[in-house]
PDB file of C-alpha atoms in Angstrom:
ATOM      1  CA  UNK A 147     -15.049  -5.974  16.463  1.00 50.00           C
ATOM      2  CA  UNK A 148     -11.883  -7.871  14.763  1.00 57.00           C
ATOM      3  CA  UNK A 149      -9.098  -7.318  17.958  1.00 69.00           C
ATOM      4  CA  UNK A 150      -6.063  -6.261  16.571  1.00 73.00           C
ATOM      5  CA  UNK A 151      -7.028  -5.663  12.828  1.00 74.00           C
ATOM      6  CA  UNK A 152      -4.803  -5.167  10.638  1.00 74.00           C
ATOM      7  CA  UNK A 153      -5.072  -2.074   7.795  1.00 73.00           C
ATOM      8  CA  UNK A 154      -2.550  -2.249   4.657  1.00 75.00           C
ATOM      9  CA  UNK A 155      -2.251  -0.055   2.127  1.00 75.00           C
ATOM     10  CA  UNK A 156      -1.073  -2.325  -0.064  1.00 77.00           C
ATOM     11  CA  UNK A 157      -4.312  -4.451  -0.175  1.00 77.00           C
ATOM     12  CA  UNK A 158      -6.628  -1.757  -1.187  1.00 85.00           C
ATOM     13  CA  UNK A 159      -7.569  -2.390  -4.573  1.00 92.00           C
ATOM     14  CA  UNK A 160      -8.965  -0.390  -6.818  1.00 95.00           C
ATOM     15  CA  UNK A 161     -10.266  -1.069  -9.636  1.00 95.00           C
ATOM     16  CA  UNK A 162     -11.352   1.397 -13.258  1.00 96.00           C
ATOM     17  CA  UNK A 163     -13.008  -0.880 -16.054  1.00 93.00           C
ATOM     18  CA  UNK A 164     -10.883  -3.772 -16.351  1.00 92.00           C
ATOM     19  CA  UNK A 165      -8.098  -2.040 -15.577  1.00 94.00           C
ATOM     20  CA  UNK A 166      -5.998  -2.134 -12.220  1.00 94.00           C
ATOM     21  CA  UNK A 167      -4.519   1.034 -10.084  1.00 94.00           C
ATOM     22  CA  UNK A 168      -1.124   0.497  -9.138  1.00 92.00           C
ATOM     23  CA  UNK A 169       0.273   4.409  -9.235  1.00 91.00           C
ATOM     24  CA  UNK A 170      -0.526   5.710  -5.737  1.00 91.00           C
ATOM     25  CA  UNK A 171       1.172   8.490  -5.276  1.00 91.00           C
ATOM     26  CA  UNK A 172       2.504   8.666  -0.782  1.00 89.00           C
ATOM     27  CA  UNK A 173      -0.182   9.616   1.895  1.00 87.00           C
ATOM     28  CA  UNK A 174      -4.258  10.199   0.892  1.00 87.00           C
ATOM     29  CA  UNK A 175      -4.500   8.609  -2.432  1.00 92.00           C
ATOM     30  CA  UNK A 176      -7.830   6.842  -2.670  1.00 94.00           C
ATOM     31  CA  UNK A 177     -10.378   9.359  -1.242  1.00 95.00           C
ATOM     32  CA  UNK A 178     -14.793   9.163  -1.367  1.00 96.00           C
ATOM     33  CA  UNK A 179     -17.039  11.984  -0.723  1.00 97.00           C
ATOM     34  CA  UNK A 180     -20.673  12.287  -1.193  1.00 96.00           C
ATOM     35  CA  UNK A 181     -21.471  15.089  -2.552  1.00 96.00           C
ATOM     36  CA  UNK A 182     -24.979  15.265  -0.368  1.00 95.00           C
ATOM     37  CA  UNK A 183     -26.124  14.015   2.905  1.00 94.00           C
ATOM     38  CA  UNK A 184     -28.601  11.296   2.681  1.00 93.00           C
ATOM     39  CA  UNK A 185     -30.510  12.529   5.596  1.00 94.00           C
ATOM     40  CA  UNK A 186     -31.169  15.970   6.072  1.00 93.00           C
ATOM     41  CA  UNK A 187     -32.913  17.586   9.406  1.00 95.00           C
ATOM     42  CA  UNK A 188     -35.896  20.029   8.807  1.00 94.00           C
ATOM     43  CA  UNK A 189     -37.169  21.843  12.462  1.00 96.00           C
ATOM     44  CA  UNK A 190     -40.049  24.242  11.757  1.00 95.00           C
ATOM     45  CA  UNK A 191     -40.005  27.672  14.037  1.00 95.00           C
ATOM     46  CA  UNK A 192     -41.992  26.467  16.441  1.00 95.00           C
ATOM     47  CA  UNK A 193     -39.499  23.135  17.169  1.00 94.00           C
ATOM     48  CA  UNK A 194     -41.332  20.611  15.463  1.00 95.00           C
ATOM     49  CA  UNK A 195     -38.583  17.699  13.358  1.00 96.00           C
ATOM     50  CA  UNK A 196     -38.893  15.955  10.723  1.00 96.00           C
ATOM     51  CA  UNK A 197     -35.996  14.064   8.562  1.00 95.00           C
ATOM     52  CA  UNK A 198     -36.033  13.847   4.757  1.00 94.00           C
ATOM     53  CA  UNK A 199     -34.206  11.628   2.955  1.00 93.00           C
ATOM     54  CA  UNK A 200     -32.773  12.534  -0.502  1.00 91.00           C
ATOM     55  CA  UNK A 201     -31.702   9.904  -2.931  1.00 92.00           C
ATOM     56  CA  UNK A 202     -28.703  11.189  -4.180  1.00 95.00           C
ATOM     57  CA  UNK A 203     -25.800   8.718  -3.821  1.00 96.00           C
ATOM     58  CA  UNK A 204     -23.735  11.101  -6.047  1.00 97.00           C
ATOM     59  CA  UNK A 205     -19.867  11.119  -5.200  1.00 98.00           C
ATOM     60  CA  UNK A 206     -16.823  13.028  -5.890  1.00 98.00           C
ATOM     61  CA  UNK A 207     -14.026  10.410  -6.149  1.00 98.00           C
ATOM     62  CA  UNK A 208     -10.025  11.980  -6.205  1.00 97.00           C
ATOM     63  CA  UNK A 209      -7.283   9.208  -6.816  1.00 96.00           C
ATOM     64  CA  UNK A 210      -3.682  10.417  -6.538  1.00 96.00           C
ATOM     65  CA  UNK A 211      -1.236   8.980  -8.210  1.00 96.00           C
ATOM     66  CA  UNK A 212       2.677   9.846  -8.553  1.00 94.00           C
ATOM     67  CA  UNK A 213       3.934  12.043 -11.597  1.00 93.00           C
ATOM     68  CA  UNK A 214       5.898   9.140 -12.822  1.00 94.00           C
ATOM     69  CA  UNK A 215       2.563   6.527 -12.926  1.00 94.00           C
ATOM     70  CA  UNK A 216       1.659   4.849 -16.218  1.00 95.00           C
ATOM     71  CA  UNK A 217      -1.422   5.238 -14.704  1.00 96.00           C
ATOM     72  CA  UNK A 218      -1.947   8.522 -15.596  1.00 96.00           C
ATOM     73  CA  UNK A 219      -1.945   7.329 -19.551  1.00 96.00           C
ATOM     74  CA  UNK A 220      -5.203   5.480 -18.483  1.00 96.00           C
ATOM     75  CA  UNK A 221      -6.283   8.122 -16.626  1.00 96.00           C
ATOM     76  CA  UNK A 222      -5.558  10.867 -19.465  1.00 96.00           C
ATOM     77  CA  UNK A 223      -7.474   8.155 -21.948  1.00 95.00           C
ATOM     78  CA  UNK A 224     -10.734   7.798 -19.709  1.00 95.00           C
ATOM     79  CA  UNK A 225     -10.646  11.815 -20.167  1.00 95.00           C
ATOM     80  CA  UNK A 226     -10.387  12.251 -23.637  1.00 94.00           C
ATOM     81  CA  UNK A 227     -13.322   9.730 -24.356  1.00 93.00           C
ATOM     82  CA  UNK A 228     -15.351  11.782 -21.733  1.00 92.00           C
ATOM     83  CA  UNK A 229     -14.464  14.928 -23.089  1.00 91.00           C
ATOM     84  CA  UNK A 230     -14.082  14.935 -26.534  1.00 89.00           C
ATOM     85  CA  UNK A 231     -16.747  11.347 -27.482  1.00 86.00           C
ATOM     86  CA  UNK A 232     -19.714  13.591 -29.463  1.00 79.00           C
ATOM     87  CA  UNK A 233     -21.619  10.475 -29.793  1.00 80.00           C
ATOM     88  CA  UNK A 234     -22.926   9.091 -26.690  1.00 75.00           C
ATOM     89  CA  UNK A 235     -22.565  11.584 -24.429  1.00 84.00           C
ATOM     90  CA  UNK A 236     -19.067  11.324 -23.007  1.00 89.00           C
ATOM     91  CA  UNK A 237     -17.727   8.021 -21.765  1.00 93.00           C
ATOM     92  CA  UNK A 238     -17.330   6.109 -18.446  1.00 94.00           C
ATOM     93  CA  UNK A 239     -16.224   2.816 -16.895  1.00 96.00           C
ATOM     94  CA  UNK A 240     -17.556   1.367 -13.825  1.00 98.00           C
ATOM     95  CA  UNK A 241     -15.339   1.290 -10.382  1.00 97.00           C
ATOM     96  CA  UNK A 242     -14.045  -1.344  -7.861  1.00 96.00           C
ATOM     97  CA  UNK A 243     -12.912  -0.394  -4.601  1.00 95.00           C
ATOM     98  CA  UNK A 244     -11.899  -2.940  -2.084  1.00 94.00           C
ATOM     99  CA  UNK A 245     -10.098  -3.642   1.067  1.00 89.00           C
ATOM    100  CA  UNK A 246      -8.615  -7.085   0.812  1.00 83.00           C
ATOM    101  CA  UNK A 247      -7.795  -6.860   4.344  1.00 82.00           C
ATOM    102  CA  UNK A 248     -11.416  -6.282   5.498  1.00 83.00           C
ATOM    103  CA  UNK A 249     -15.055  -5.744   4.680  1.00 86.00           C
ATOM    104  CA  UNK A 250     -14.834  -2.066   2.687  1.00 89.00           C
ATOM    105  CA  UNK A 251     -16.072  -1.701  -0.707  1.00 93.00           C
ATOM    106  CA  UNK A 252     -17.356   0.754  -3.044  1.00 95.00           C
ATOM    107  CA  UNK A 253     -18.960   0.210  -6.257  1.00 97.00           C
ATOM    108  CA  UNK A 254     -20.110   2.830  -8.617  1.00 97.00           C
ATOM    109  CA  UNK A 255     -21.261   1.279 -12.488  1.00 96.00           C
ATOM    110  CA  UNK A 256     -19.554   3.938 -14.393  1.00 96.00           C
ATOM    111  CA  UNK A 257     -17.067   7.343 -13.526  1.00 97.00           C
ATOM    112  CA  UNK A 258     -15.983   9.950 -15.577  1.00 95.00           C
ATOM    113  CA  UNK A 259     -13.305  12.103 -14.731  1.00 94.00           C
ATOM    114  CA  UNK A 260     -14.268  15.823 -14.729  1.00 92.00           C
ATOM    115  CA  UNK A 261     -10.879  17.579 -15.555  1.00 91.00           C
ATOM    116  CA  UNK A 262      -6.940  16.880 -16.036  1.00 93.00           C
ATOM    117  CA  UNK A 263      -5.484  17.378 -13.207  1.00 93.00           C
ATOM    118  CA  UNK A 264      -3.141  20.113 -12.126  1.00 90.00           C
ATOM    119  CA  UNK A 265       0.753  19.774 -13.348  1.00 89.00           C
ATOM    120  CA  UNK A 266       3.292  20.630 -10.863  1.00 85.00           C
ATOM    121  CA  UNK A 267       6.585  19.833 -11.129  1.00 86.00           C
ATOM    122  CA  UNK A 268       9.355  20.060  -8.209  1.00 86.00           C
ATOM    123  CA  UNK A 269      12.511  19.243  -6.916  1.00 85.00           C
ATOM    124  CA  UNK A 270      10.570  15.914  -5.763  1.00 82.00           C
ATOM    125  CA  UNK A 271       8.102  13.371  -7.109  1.00 83.00           C
ATOM    126  CA  UNK A 272       4.902  15.471  -7.398  1.00 89.00           C
ATOM    127  CA  UNK A 273       1.605  13.593  -7.848  1.00 91.00           C
ATOM    128  CA  UNK A 274      -1.576  14.150  -9.923  1.00 94.00           C
ATOM    129  CA  UNK A 275      -4.719  14.487  -8.625  1.00 95.00           C
ATOM    130  CA  UNK A 276      -7.810  13.089 -10.667  1.00 97.00           C
ATOM    131  CA  UNK A 277     -11.134  13.382  -9.984  1.00 97.00           C
ATOM    132  CA  UNK A 278     -13.723  11.264 -10.649  1.00 97.00           C
ATOM    133  CA  UNK A 279     -17.839  12.050 -10.794  1.00 97.00           C
ATOM    134  CA  UNK A 280     -20.467   9.295 -10.104  1.00 97.00           C
ATOM    135  CA  UNK A 281     -23.987   9.544  -9.511  1.00 97.00           C
ATOM    136  CA  UNK A 282     -24.267   6.515  -7.918  1.00 97.00           C
ATOM    137  CA  UNK A 283     -21.680   5.046  -5.236  1.00 97.00           C
ATOM    138  CA  UNK A 284     -22.659   2.467  -3.176  1.00 96.00           C
ATOM    139  CA  UNK A 285     -20.361   1.867  -0.199  1.00 94.00           C
ATOM    140  CA  UNK A 286     -19.817  -0.439   2.602  1.00 93.00           C
ATOM    141  CA  UNK A 287     -17.700   1.038   5.402  1.00 90.00           C
ATOM    142  CA  UNK A 288     -16.493  -1.682   7.485  1.00 86.00           C
ATOM    143  CA  UNK A 289     -13.813  -2.941   9.327  1.00 84.00           C
ATOM    144  CA  UNK A 290     -10.173  -4.666   9.214  1.00 79.00           C
ATOM    145  CA  UNK A 291      -9.712  -8.953   9.580  1.00 79.00           C
ATOM    146  CA  UNK A 292      -7.884  -9.749  12.447  1.00 77.00           C
ATOM    147  CA  UNK A 293      -4.502 -11.903  12.523  1.00 77.00           C
ATOM    148  CA  UNK A 294      -4.616 -15.504  12.198  1.00 76.00           C
ATOM    149  CA  UNK A 295      -3.967 -17.402  15.429  1.00 78.00           C
ATOM    150  CA  UNK A 296      -2.505 -20.608  15.478  1.00 86.00           C
ATOM    151  CA  UNK A 297       0.858 -22.815  15.876  1.00 91.00           C
ATOM    152  CA  UNK A 298       4.430 -22.854  14.421  1.00 92.00           C
ATOM    153  CA  UNK A 299       3.938 -25.355  12.261  1.00 91.00           C
ATOM    154  CA  UNK A 300       1.016 -24.162  10.791  1.00 89.00           C
ATOM    155  CA  UNK A 301       2.982 -20.959  10.507  1.00 89.00           C
ATOM    156  CA  UNK A 302       5.416 -22.711   8.289  1.00 91.00           C
ATOM    157  CA  UNK A 303       3.012 -24.306   6.146  1.00 91.00           C
ATOM    158  CA  UNK A 304       1.494 -21.003   5.561  1.00 86.00           C
ATOM    159  CA  UNK A 305       4.504 -19.116   4.764  1.00 87.00           C
ATOM    160  CA  UNK A 306       5.183 -22.041   2.032  1.00 89.00           C
ATOM    161  CA  UNK A 307       1.942 -21.701   0.134  1.00 91.00           C
ATOM    162  CA  UNK A 308       2.092 -17.939  -0.127  1.00 86.00           C
ATOM    163  CA  UNK A 309       3.061 -16.067  -2.993  1.00 84.00           C
ATOM    164  CA  UNK A 310       5.354 -13.469  -3.256  1.00 81.00           C
ATOM    165  CA  UNK A 311       4.322 -10.126  -2.217  1.00 73.00           C
ATOM    166  CA  UNK A 312       2.856  -8.179  -5.998  1.00 70.00           C
ATOM    167  CA  UNK A 313       5.111  -5.182  -6.777  1.00 69.00           C
ATOM    168  CA  UNK A 314       3.878  -1.973  -8.382  1.00 63.00           C
ATOM    169  CA  UNK A 315       3.554  -1.869 -11.851  1.00 57.00           C
TER     170      UNK A 315
END
């Protein structure tokens, strides 16, 4: 258990191919849901039970981007390359999602966008919901690290060595 663990939404990094996604919308901006349970219980009509292990790590990944984010251009290019590519049966990129302040990671060797998002316009900044699919999402769902505990002198030295916080593109 990490006492006083800290979760930081800016520490959640999602890489598609070699591109870092930065234009996330507010709220739940990344989700990965496995398409099927990996184990199923089967109970016969006399109460005999068994477990069925499914070899299925397919998942649906949803990324919510601000409508103003240039990451929408990247996602559109991925969709076009996947949908219009007549040679090779589509196009995909690797995905790596990692919590830099913790131990949660998700890796897929290939993800593909499944549709262009709905476009909504209103009197606020809307989001674009990009749905990606993969046949094999490897996950380690972990916790978050606790704070560093030290002296005032160590805090000064650490503060002097740290880079400024990154700004979204």
